[in-house]
XYZ file of C-alpha atoms in Angstrom:
739
model
C 56.783 -45.041 97.235
C 53.675 -44.392 98.357
C 55.251 -40.526 100.543
C 56.809 -38.670 97.669
C 54.124 -38.773 95.257
C 51.195 -37.084 97.680
C 54.311 -33.999 98.265
C 54.405 -33.767 95.527
C 50.602 -33.694 94.170
C 50.420 -31.174 96.889
C 53.565 -29.392 95.690
C 52.319 -29.484 92.142
C 48.280 -28.851 92.976
C 49.442 -25.920 94.677
C 52.143 -24.338 92.412
C 48.738 -25.595 89.216
C 45.787 -24.876 91.161
C 46.652 -21.767 92.453
C 47.414 -20.507 88.577
C 44.594 -22.316 86.517
C 42.473 -20.112 89.430
C 44.084 -17.300 89.041
C 43.211 -17.558 85.012
C 39.382 -18.774 85.489
C 38.878 -15.699 87.891
C 39.938 -13.240 85.800
C 38.642 -14.708 82.534
C 34.910 -15.318 84.282
C 35.532 -11.571 86.073
C 35.273 -10.308 83.027
C 32.711 -12.651 81.695
C 30.486 -10.857 84.462
C 31.159 -7.194 83.772
C 30.628 -7.501 79.957
C 27.019 -8.657 80.874
C 27.324 -5.872 83.765
C 28.072 -3.291 81.942
C 25.294 -5.050 79.082
C 22.263 -4.938 81.883
C 23.275 -0.504 82.643
C 23.867 -0.670 79.061
C 20.933 -1.936 78.491
C 18.652 -0.337 81.317
C 19.891 4.148 80.464
C 19.526 2.950 76.773
C 15.475 2.385 78.312
C 15.917 5.722 80.310
C 16.781 7.619 76.543
C 14.300 5.771 74.800
C 10.978 7.107 77.754
C 12.726 10.386 76.662
C 12.362 10.749 73.846
C 9.184 9.647 74.558
C 8.208 12.238 77.097
C 10.349 14.988 74.569
C 7.110 14.513 71.805
C 4.459 14.461 74.094
C 2.488 17.664 72.743
C 2.979 18.891 76.537
C 6.669 19.524 76.078
C 6.257 20.937 72.812
C 6.082 25.238 72.712
C 3.076 25.338 74.602
C 5.462 25.517 77.362
C 7.761 28.936 75.927
C 7.391 31.878 77.783
C 4.722 29.886 79.564
C 4.106 31.595 82.767
C 1.682 29.498 85.153
C -0.488 31.303 87.166
C -2.395 32.131 84.001
C -2.053 29.240 83.199
C -3.199 26.405 85.317
C -4.705 23.710 84.117
C -0.914 23.578 81.522
C 0.474 23.154 85.046
C -1.342 20.770 86.789
C -1.187 18.637 83.904
C 2.762 19.318 83.900
C 3.316 18.214 87.888
C 0.674 14.960 86.552
C 2.920 14.733 84.047
C 5.936 14.601 86.488
C 5.242 12.643 88.807
C 4.164 10.322 86.163
C 7.718 10.244 85.332
C 9.442 10.104 88.888
C 8.430 6.601 89.163
C 8.294 4.883 86.002
C 12.596 3.553 86.644
C 14.377 2.583 89.468
C 17.144 4.749 88.766
C 15.302 7.837 88.324
C 15.276 9.816 91.295
C 14.212 12.998 90.476
C 12.543 14.961 86.611
C 12.230 18.488 86.671
C 11.119 20.746 83.604
C 14.309 23.732 82.776
C 12.142 26.824 81.824
C 15.018 29.095 79.402
C 14.167 33.177 78.742
C 12.556 33.642 81.964
C 14.766 31.166 83.910
C 13.071 28.381 86.232
C 13.023 25.150 87.441
C 10.476 23.403 88.462
C 10.085 19.856 90.117
C 6.669 18.021 91.269
C 7.999 18.058 94.712
C 9.435 21.732 94.704
C 7.338 23.095 92.828
C 8.585 26.071 90.906
C 11.188 27.261 91.422
C 12.721 31.129 89.382
C 16.575 31.792 88.790
C 19.268 34.760 88.026
C 20.853 35.214 85.930
C 24.171 34.324 87.252
C 22.377 30.410 89.006
C 20.832 30.015 84.991
C 24.534 30.024 83.041
C 24.652 26.273 83.978
C 21.284 24.795 82.446
C 21.890 27.962 79.848
C 25.221 26.294 78.382
C 23.024 22.917 78.606
C 21.090 24.077 76.090
C 24.056 25.525 74.420
C 25.232 21.521 73.460
C 25.616 20.380 70.647
C 23.754 16.950 71.609
C 19.387 17.007 71.595
C 19.892 13.379 73.855
C 23.597 13.851 76.396
C 24.946 12.618 79.781
C 25.795 15.690 81.951
C 27.325 15.750 86.099
C 25.798 18.774 87.141
C 27.024 20.824 90.516
C 24.199 23.977 89.912
C 22.530 24.843 93.208
C 20.176 22.730 94.399
C 21.621 20.655 91.947
C 24.334 18.573 91.490
C 24.494 14.851 90.742
C 24.653 13.072 87.355
C 21.890 14.176 84.922
C 20.094 13.225 81.317
C 19.707 15.864 79.794
C 16.972 16.548 76.730
C 16.434 19.465 75.101
C 12.669 21.037 74.406
C 11.705 20.897 72.222
C 12.598 18.374 69.288
C 13.080 19.892 66.984
C 13.796 23.374 66.623
C 15.509 26.283 68.998
C 15.846 25.307 72.017
C 13.848 26.580 74.850
C 14.173 24.241 77.692
C 15.525 20.110 79.085
C 13.847 17.410 80.766
C 16.718 17.285 83.187
C 16.214 13.051 84.989
C 18.479 13.147 87.873
C 20.256 9.513 88.304
C 19.892 7.722 91.549
C 23.818 7.108 91.958
C 22.983 3.983 94.217
C 20.800 2.360 92.044
C 23.318 2.729 89.774
C 26.162 1.432 91.342
C 23.870 -1.406 92.533
C 22.613 -2.442 88.612
C 26.554 -2.226 88.014
C 27.367 -4.613 91.073
C 28.159 -2.400 94.033
C 28.240 -4.829 96.998
C 30.639 -3.506 100.117
C 29.564 -6.383 102.044
C 31.216 -8.392 99.842
C 34.682 -7.569 98.962
C 36.049 -5.953 96.069
C 34.455 -3.081 94.134
C 32.929 -1.178 91.246
C 32.461 2.110 90.794
C 32.078 4.297 87.421
C 34.982 6.900 85.579
C 32.889 9.040 83.890
C 35.091 10.974 81.210
C 37.371 13.561 82.799
C 37.711 9.809 84.649
C 36.675 10.998 87.864
C 34.220 8.230 90.149
C 30.537 9.145 90.285
C 29.976 6.645 93.291
C 32.544 9.155 95.477
C 31.441 9.454 98.773
C 28.990 6.090 99.090
C 31.387 3.559 99.561
C 33.134 2.703 103.333
C 36.412 4.587 103.435
C 38.678 1.978 102.665
C 36.836 1.220 99.465
C 36.979 4.731 98.515
C 41.095 4.421 99.184
C 40.493 1.343 97.220
C 38.824 3.372 94.032
C 41.405 6.200 94.506
C 44.040 4.107 94.158
C 43.048 2.269 91.307
C 41.074 5.919 89.895
C 44.797 6.755 89.287
C 46.643 3.272 88.064
C 43.492 3.340 86.024
C 44.097 7.085 84.156
C 47.939 6.280 83.330
C 46.247 3.174 80.667
C 45.534 4.536 77.670
C 43.323 0.892 76.886
C 39.545 1.272 77.984
C 38.603 -2.045 78.290
C 40.956 -4.350 79.711
C 41.264 -6.649 82.388
C 44.477 -7.253 84.467
C 46.530 -8.256 87.848
C 46.624 -5.530 90.541
C 48.209 -5.605 93.602
C 47.188 -3.025 96.489
C 47.574 -3.092 100.296
C 49.693 -6.254 99.599
C 46.638 -7.827 98.509
C 46.469 -10.237 94.434
C 43.076 -8.159 92.815
C 41.550 -8.896 89.269
C 40.551 -5.356 88.275
C 38.102 -5.739 84.838
C 36.793 -2.570 83.290
C 34.467 -1.969 80.355
C 33.216 0.514 78.618
C 29.003 1.054 78.695
C 28.636 2.212 75.291
C 26.000 4.106 75.589
C 27.225 6.976 77.847
C 31.065 6.877 77.375
C 31.594 6.503 80.720
C 34.124 2.974 81.794
C 32.599 -0.094 83.734
C 35.441 -0.533 86.648
C 35.225 -3.508 89.286
C 37.924 -5.119 91.479
C 38.048 -8.696 93.504
C 40.544 -9.934 95.980
C 41.852 -13.407 95.104
C 42.802 -15.075 98.252
C 39.040 -15.568 98.518
C 39.647 -17.880 96.025
C 43.171 -18.845 95.981
C 42.449 -20.157 100.313
C 40.645 -23.538 99.617
C 43.727 -24.536 97.451
C 45.377 -23.338 100.179
C 44.684 -25.078 102.576
C 44.444 -28.731 101.074
C 48.120 -28.034 99.754
C 49.187 -27.927 103.219
C 46.702 -30.539 104.316
C 47.852 -33.086 101.495
C 51.172 -32.426 102.494
C 51.369 -32.236 105.282
C 49.370 -35.750 105.343
C 52.348 -36.518 103.278
C 55.192 -35.428 106.369
C 53.226 -37.430 108.640
C 52.471 -40.746 106.510
C 56.667 -40.661 105.636
C 56.843 -40.718 109.648
C 53.984 -43.183 109.810
C 56.137 -45.682 107.165
C 59.017 -45.715 108.872
C 56.763 -48.629 111.529
C 55.106 -49.807 109.378
C 56.792 -50.814 106.931
C 57.463 -54.452 107.395
C 53.432 -54.842 107.746
C 52.997 -53.638 104.037
C 55.035 -55.935 102.951
C 53.026 -59.190 103.987
C 50.378 -56.978 102.842
C 51.508 -55.122 99.748
C 50.412 -58.967 97.408
C 46.996 -59.632 97.375
C 45.919 -55.632 97.229
C 48.873 -55.584 94.299
C 46.561 -58.816 92.695
C 42.870 -57.515 93.057
C 43.626 -54.206 91.202
C 44.811 -56.094 88.165
C 41.707 -57.706 88.966
C 39.896 -54.865 88.910
C 42.061 -53.471 85.624
C 41.066 -56.358 83.840
C 37.199 -57.163 85.203
C 36.319 -53.884 85.925
C 32.585 -55.553 87.257
C 34.662 -57.812 90.168
C 32.617 -60.256 90.012
C 35.042 -62.499 93.183
C 33.881 -61.490 96.609
C 37.077 -59.339 98.346
C 38.857 -60.841 100.827
C 40.018 -58.116 102.447
C 37.755 -55.583 103.540
C 38.756 -52.572 103.907
C 42.927 -50.776 101.771
C 43.964 -48.271 99.877
C 43.846 -50.504 96.531
C 40.074 -50.731 97.456
C 39.189 -46.946 97.267
C 41.683 -46.928 94.516
C 39.017 -49.918 93.053
C 35.964 -48.091 94.056
C 37.151 -43.881 91.837
C 38.445 -46.268 88.968
C 34.874 -47.985 89.543
C 33.228 -43.989 89.592
C 35.446 -43.064 86.569
C 34.245 -45.923 84.513
C 30.074 -44.568 85.375
C 31.079 -41.075 84.953
C 32.768 -42.132 81.510
C 29.842 -44.211 80.150
C 27.490 -40.849 81.186
C 29.512 -38.648 79.459
C 29.608 -41.235 76.176
C 25.694 -41.230 76.335
C 25.400 -37.540 76.223
C 28.004 -37.037 73.648
C 25.441 -39.521 71.280
C 22.549 -37.222 72.428
C 24.669 -34.529 70.919
C 25.564 -36.538 67.860
C 23.178 -35.382 65.293
C 23.330 -30.976 67.468
C 27.752 -31.856 65.567
C 26.479 -33.119 62.190
C 23.303 -30.426 62.277
C 26.362 -27.652 62.853
C 28.778 -29.444 60.397
C 26.559 -29.783 57.146
C 25.897 -25.574 57.341
C 29.618 -25.381 56.979
C 30.435 -26.958 54.421
C 27.568 -25.439 52.489
C 27.573 -21.967 53.619
C 31.334 -22.572 52.071
C 33.154 -22.117 55.493
C 35.385 -25.229 54.682
C 36.355 -23.861 51.746
C 40.148 -24.012 52.481
C 40.170 -28.473 53.425
C 40.896 -30.381 51.124
C 39.062 -32.839 49.587
C 39.855 -35.695 50.964
C 40.168 -33.499 54.882
C 36.375 -32.282 54.222
C 35.268 -36.650 53.594
C 37.625 -37.763 56.509
C 35.500 -35.370 58.799
C 31.842 -36.687 57.327
C 33.276 -40.162 58.635
C 34.099 -39.225 61.522
C 30.677 -37.433 61.866
C 29.287 -41.057 60.926
C 28.525 -40.101 57.185
C 29.898 -43.679 54.119
C 31.085 -40.824 50.815
C 33.235 -43.447 49.513
C 31.201 -43.684 46.350
C 28.516 -40.973 46.123
C 27.032 -38.192 44.810
C 25.433 -35.521 46.289
C 22.913 -32.790 45.562
C 21.600 -29.983 48.102
C 17.238 -29.593 48.681
C 16.299 -26.028 49.754
C 12.399 -26.026 50.892
C 11.302 -22.218 51.903
C 7.948 -21.955 53.228
C 5.846 -19.157 51.841
C 2.392 -17.353 53.349
C 3.544 -16.537 57.015
C 1.865 -13.787 56.670
C -1.625 -15.196 56.531
C -1.077 -17.638 59.412
C -0.913 -13.741 62.049
C -3.299 -15.089 64.237
C -2.164 -18.402 64.967
C 1.636 -17.453 65.156
C 3.243 -14.522 66.381
C 5.576 -12.683 64.386
C 8.668 -13.428 66.466
C 7.551 -17.155 66.814
C 8.961 -17.559 63.050
C 11.524 -19.924 64.292
C 8.717 -22.305 65.929
C 7.515 -22.660 62.779
C 10.649 -23.870 60.913
C 11.170 -25.748 64.208
C 7.693 -27.434 63.293
C 9.026 -28.003 59.458
C 12.488 -30.006 60.367
C 9.792 -32.498 62.352
C 8.490 -33.230 59.274
C 10.148 -33.213 56.688
C 13.075 -35.811 58.873
C 9.603 -38.866 59.767
C 9.226 -37.142 55.889
C 12.517 -38.930 55.271
C 13.914 -40.848 58.171
C 17.272 -41.530 56.084
C 20.576 -42.329 56.707
C 21.194 -40.551 53.289
C 19.277 -37.669 54.063
C 20.273 -34.759 56.720
C 18.130 -31.428 57.200
C 19.203 -28.524 57.591
C 17.134 -25.461 60.660
C 18.324 -22.896 59.029
C 15.123 -20.095 61.170
C 14.169 -18.426 58.519
C 11.354 -20.176 56.910
C 13.736 -22.386 55.964
C 15.352 -25.338 55.913
C 17.675 -27.201 54.646
C 18.301 -31.134 53.140
C 22.077 -32.963 52.298
C 21.329 -36.306 50.340
C 23.507 -39.262 49.319
C 22.790 -41.776 45.991
C 25.178 -44.412 44.864
C 26.867 -43.667 42.532
C 24.897 -46.503 40.166
C 21.108 -45.200 40.189
C 21.410 -43.536 37.013
C 20.659 -39.410 36.805
C 17.269 -39.748 35.500
C 16.624 -42.030 38.404
C 18.227 -39.332 40.850
C 16.180 -37.065 39.226
C 13.105 -39.212 40.035
C 13.279 -39.766 43.724
C 14.235 -35.921 44.300
C 10.747 -34.654 42.561
C 8.937 -37.922 44.660
C 10.891 -36.671 48.112
C 10.120 -33.111 47.045
C 6.405 -33.644 46.591
C 5.908 -35.727 49.467
C 7.542 -32.490 51.896
C 5.469 -29.206 50.085
C 1.502 -31.229 49.815
C 3.160 -32.295 53.232
C 3.447 -28.759 54.767
C 0.595 -27.126 53.062
C -1.413 -29.957 54.577
C -0.345 -29.865 58.044
C 0.882 -26.324 58.398
C -1.658 -24.516 55.772
C 1.507 -22.605 53.767
C 2.628 -23.027 50.836
C 6.265 -23.369 49.656
C 8.975 -23.156 46.957
C 11.182 -26.400 46.474
C 14.366 -26.481 45.361
C 16.562 -29.386 44.166
C 20.014 -28.591 42.954
C 22.529 -30.099 40.197
C 23.219 -33.514 41.724
C 27.504 -34.101 42.468
C 30.052 -36.206 42.785
C 32.767 -33.774 45.238
C 32.090 -32.743 48.226
C 33.370 -29.184 47.623
C 31.465 -28.929 45.266
C 28.422 -29.150 47.688
C 28.868 -24.307 48.501
C 28.818 -23.575 44.741
C 25.261 -25.635 44.396
C 23.831 -25.075 47.631
C 24.276 -21.040 46.270
C 22.461 -21.833 43.192
C 19.554 -23.080 44.918
C 19.265 -20.198 46.734
C 19.404 -17.651 43.506
C 16.715 -20.150 41.805
C 14.917 -19.524 44.312
C 14.116 -15.630 44.228
C 13.259 -16.690 40.318
C 9.695 -18.794 41.663
C 6.460 -18.112 39.906
C 4.184 -16.399 41.895
C 1.097 -17.711 40.735
C 2.477 -20.859 42.153
C 1.215 -22.385 45.359
C 3.975 -25.150 45.878
C 6.321 -25.584 43.090
C 9.175 -27.119 42.465
C 12.559 -25.975 40.574
C 14.982 -28.781 39.417
C 18.225 -27.010 38.388
C 19.151 -29.864 36.360
C 16.865 -29.771 34.212
C 16.284 -26.054 31.610
C 14.148 -22.935 33.775
C 12.729 -21.699 30.839
C 12.994 -18.191 29.653
C 12.453 -15.000 32.232
C 8.686 -13.166 31.385
C 9.150 -9.630 31.624
C 7.272 -7.464 34.149
C 5.859 -4.423 33.513
C 5.913 -1.314 35.780
C 3.564 0.394 36.930
C 4.618 3.504 36.527
C 1.598 5.813 36.849
C 0.379 3.515 39.567
C 4.273 4.812 41.321
C 3.525 7.680 40.080
C -0.020 9.237 41.837
C 1.493 7.179 45.700
C 3.936 9.017 45.397
C 2.552 12.423 44.586
C -0.243 11.431 47.800
C 2.099 10.825 49.781
C 4.132 14.574 49.773
C 0.894 15.324 49.811
C 0.240 13.393 53.514
C -3.129 11.869 51.652
C -2.957 9.682 54.604
C -6.088 6.984 52.725
C -5.048 7.721 49.318
C -1.380 6.226 49.918
C -2.468 2.623 51.438
C -5.285 2.957 48.492
C -2.678 4.137 45.812
C -0.387 1.179 47.627
C -2.360 -1.928 47.382
C -3.340 -1.167 44.170
C 0.582 -0.676 42.741
C 1.570 -4.038 44.092
C -2.531 -5.816 42.386
C -1.289 -4.441 39.582
C 2.423 -5.309 40.381
C 2.046 -9.530 41.053
C 0.183 -9.312 38.539
C 2.362 -8.575 35.720
C 5.380 -9.855 37.520
C 5.615 -13.561 37.646
C 8.538 -14.378 39.377
C 9.761 -13.734 42.527
C 12.660 -11.659 41.447
C 11.059 -9.429 39.235
C 8.490 -8.179 42.448
C 12.076 -8.258 44.187
C 13.065 -5.646 41.811
C 9.947 -3.127 41.043
C 9.446 -3.245 45.639
C 12.940 -1.896 46.111
C 12.171 0.163 42.398
C 9.424 1.511 44.154
C 10.932 2.574 47.877
C 13.778 3.839 45.944
C 11.400 6.387 43.968
C 9.680 7.054 47.722
C 13.096 7.937 48.011
C 14.370 10.229 45.978
C 10.543 12.486 46.068
C 11.080 12.027 50.432
C 14.548 14.203 50.254
C 13.587 16.017 47.338
C 10.610 17.564 48.865
C 12.582 18.405 51.748
C 9.300 18.713 54.062
C 11.027 16.018 56.581
C 13.824 15.280 57.682
C 13.549 11.706 55.214
C 17.650 10.628 56.054
C 16.690 11.386 60.125
C 12.809 9.339 60.122
C 14.521 7.267 58.260
C 17.629 4.428 57.506
C 17.247 3.489 54.018
C 19.839 0.706 54.441
C 18.425 -0.984 56.905
C 14.980 -0.700 54.802
C 16.545 -1.920 51.523
C 17.479 -5.015 53.809
C 14.218 -6.155 55.604
C 12.682 -5.370 52.184
C 15.483 -7.894 50.164
C 14.558 -10.235 53.122
C 10.439 -9.948 51.360
C 9.235 -13.192 49.517
C 4.890 -11.955 49.716
C 3.495 -9.380 47.807
C 1.059 -9.182 50.551
C 3.537 -8.987 53.206
C 5.857 -6.221 51.025
C 2.482 -4.518 50.924
C 1.430 -4.147 54.413
C 5.795 -3.720 54.876
C 5.638 -0.464 52.863
C 3.317 0.527 54.875
C 3.927 0.528 57.909
C 7.634 0.782 57.723
C 6.896 4.178 54.968
C 3.812 5.475 54.769
C 2.108 5.756 58.279
C 5.215 6.814 59.737
C 6.173 9.691 57.297
C 1.554 10.645 57.460
C 2.438 10.923 60.839
C 5.890 13.123 60.669
C 3.813 15.011 58.357
C 0.957 16.184 60.126
C 2.800 16.701 62.820
C 5.112 19.208 61.565
C 2.790 20.379 58.994
C 0.551 22.976 61.168
C 2.720 26.219 60.232
C 3.177 25.157 57.042
C -0.315 25.125 56.605
C -1.184 28.216 58.039
C 1.344 30.208 56.127
C 0.277 28.907 53.450
C -3.404 29.807 53.438
C -2.270 34.018 54.696
C -0.267 33.364 50.836
C -3.515 32.867 49.011
C -5.620 35.221 51.366
C -3.072 38.434 50.867
C -3.226 37.106 47.094
C -7.679 36.891 47.169
C -7.471 40.803 49.216
C -4.024 42.128 46.875
C -5.246 40.559 43.390
C -9.628 40.523 43.981
C -10.095 42.837 41.431
C -8.641 40.519 38.773
C -9.338 37.549 36.791
C -7.722 36.007 40.249
C -8.450 31.602 40.875
C -8.045 28.730 42.876
C -5.651 27.429 40.263
C -3.953 30.380 40.082
C -3.090 30.807 43.688
C -2.299 26.643 43.848
C 0.513 27.210 41.290
C 1.909 29.977 42.539
C 2.006 28.471 46.022
C 3.703 24.762 44.118
C 0.979 22.981 45.585
C -2.791 20.899 43.672
C -6.108 22.352 43.886
C -7.167 20.326 46.373
C -4.237 20.515 48.715
C -4.934 24.430 48.307
C -8.914 24.350 48.988
C -8.231 21.598 52.291
C -5.570 23.792 53.749
C -7.515 26.765 53.288
C -11.484 25.100 54.939
C -9.362 24.309 57.923
C -7.511 28.253 58.303
C -10.874 29.981 56.792
C -13.085 27.812 57.734
C -14.616 28.545 54.080
C -13.952 27.921 50.829
C -12.243 29.704 48.311
C -13.983 31.343 46.287
C -17.159 32.520 48.868
C -14.390 33.977 50.698
C -13.412 35.929 47.329
C -16.826 36.680 46.933
C -17.146 38.412 50.905
C -14.074 39.809 50.023
C -14.991 41.261 46.413
C -18.649 42.838 48.107
C -17.032 43.850 51.315
C -14.882 46.394 48.924
C -18.073 46.808 47.126
C -19.594 48.167 50.049
C -16.972 50.498 50.667
C -17.089 52.582 47.120
C -21.366 52.401 46.888
C -21.068 54.628 49.972
C -18.237 56.201 50.393
C -18.366 57.241 46.500
C -20.457 58.602 43.506
C -19.492 55.980 40.900
C -21.884 54.374 38.766
C -22.632 50.470 39.630
C -20.713 49.547 36.653
C -17.507 51.172 37.340
C -17.865 49.333 41.186
C -18.065 46.050 39.626
C -15.563 46.873 37.420
C -13.355 48.010 40.186
C -14.024 44.330 42.233
C -13.801 42.422 39.614
C -17.417 40.840 38.133
C -19.391 41.737 35.305
C -22.165 44.518 35.439
C -24.594 42.420 35.176
C -23.867 39.167 37.645
C -22.724 42.136 40.024
C -26.328 42.710 40.397
C -26.972 39.310 40.887
C -24.547 37.934 43.518
C -25.277 40.684 45.527
C -28.709 40.712 46.482
C -28.249 37.055 46.052
C -25.652 37.851 49.553
C -26.991 40.668 50.859
C -30.558 40.745 50.011
C -31.246 43.895 48.545
C -30.082 45.446 44.772
C -27.001 47.443 45.510
C -28.505 50.934 44.533
C -30.960 50.014 47.496
C -28.094 48.951 49.347
C -26.873 52.502 48.450
C -29.414 54.299 49.101
C -30.130 52.920 53.320
C -26.374 53.414 54.197
C -25.464 56.728 52.117
C -24.332 59.202 54.198
């Protein structure tokens, strides 16, 4: 009776334990690989972000196109200093090169400037022909072999070169979890199925990698986990795609090291069982004498775990069982204590599932049964949901950072729990500056009394949060329901009702049990919208900020409710989107993710937050991009204006006429003309006319009236302006300079 169970336990523990460990190793290995893939992807993504920043540097612009380094020492030194900084910016970087085409050259801070002939430059020119601006590529060129991240130069326009970052494969594999001393293997396959770690591992590991790569080449699934046998060794293999590059990270670990303890223990138990079986034949007569007392103590332990009576025998098999039973009992009490500590979290999680509609498939009695399991007494009760929304977080920026909204919400939850310390009130942390409450009232309480209690509770909560957190609140009180299955609908109604809050009330309560009244219509400031869009397209940053403030000030003055304020802000965003798309001045579709912008704007509830959001997410990025791209356009428009002046100076040409032809405002054309030429439009026109008049005075015998008409002036005004500008009359000028 003693040895046979031991033998059965050893056999069953072996098969069951091995199977369990294999499954757990496979699951754990897959989770570890997912975490490693995230680390590798984050590191490579960070490198890509750095490369994007490098290419946006003014040094990496058209200044490098067709540059002669020997004639530009300052720019050459700045380029080498930048390459040195790039090389030291990340442990994954082995070397940073800059390739410049026509003439073909490779520049690095360690190797200097190396010229390339047409044959040597061919691999790099093929990189410039790639469609993508930023991509990963294995390169095999003279003196340039390895894995590279390539970013074309410049960011926009015809590429004339590229920044090429050579990746340190050892550091990449180390980040991927490869360690030859730990057994198994970890390597990376590119899109063609070639290993990026070839030549970096011991020969036996290289042989293992080659066999595993061959096995994976026949599989369609790139992210998988399976068991694989090779050289009489069973491996757990997991593969996962690195999203940012499309490479496949492969990891394999041998199972023998994990199974060794269970095998040894199982064999040891079996050996002990066999030895015990032999020993039983010799000790059976002695055991029969001592059997009654141990059984008595075992029964005593089961009935009374504290064991008040002293043991008659200090040590035996039953004593060991007794000790183990006590340990298990202690652990059971500990687990029970922990379960009670987690009870509150489980209740909150269940409520969140309930109000969000995740339990709609359950029937009413099933929901009540589950609630009773969590400690709620739902029989003969009515139910109400309440939502507390905190407002004005933007005004607390000096006290809290933007990412500390959950901290403020947590503080609000604690305050509300202190105020409503009642078993019939359950508080839910919604983590987005809002708190939900699930409240139960006995069925005999009248609707008027329920409404009075709710308003009193909401008022106390609002004043306390305003006093402690210095934030305003809007509190929504849902309709009273008797069926728990109607809670999700009541919750949605409260969420919608919060959008109808009045903007001019600091702390307000919206009770859905009472009529909400008519909504006031909002007067949308169309004129300010048009002025704002026009100044934005014209690149007037300060003017756009000023008009943006006026727009939201007027919108808030006429939009009495949050819903109308959101509708007005969304309408402004749509107008800005349409104007930027139609202007074609920058690639607004690439500069902004409009879907994300609409989602972010919908989450804002305060006009000050909306105004700051528009400035930071729309106005300032667009003005910066427009300023970056407008230099060539400004020069072109100024040259067109100069050409019109020189060809039509004798006509009644004006600044307004030129601006209308070029599709600009007069003020805008005046600013860019002064920026390029250094002269105002009128001064440049006057100078052009007088230069032509001087030519006619010296080289012709035309009369003064005829010359005035030919250059576009009245004779009297011609004499006056000529004397003012030249210090002498036209006649004196002719007499002095006539040949």
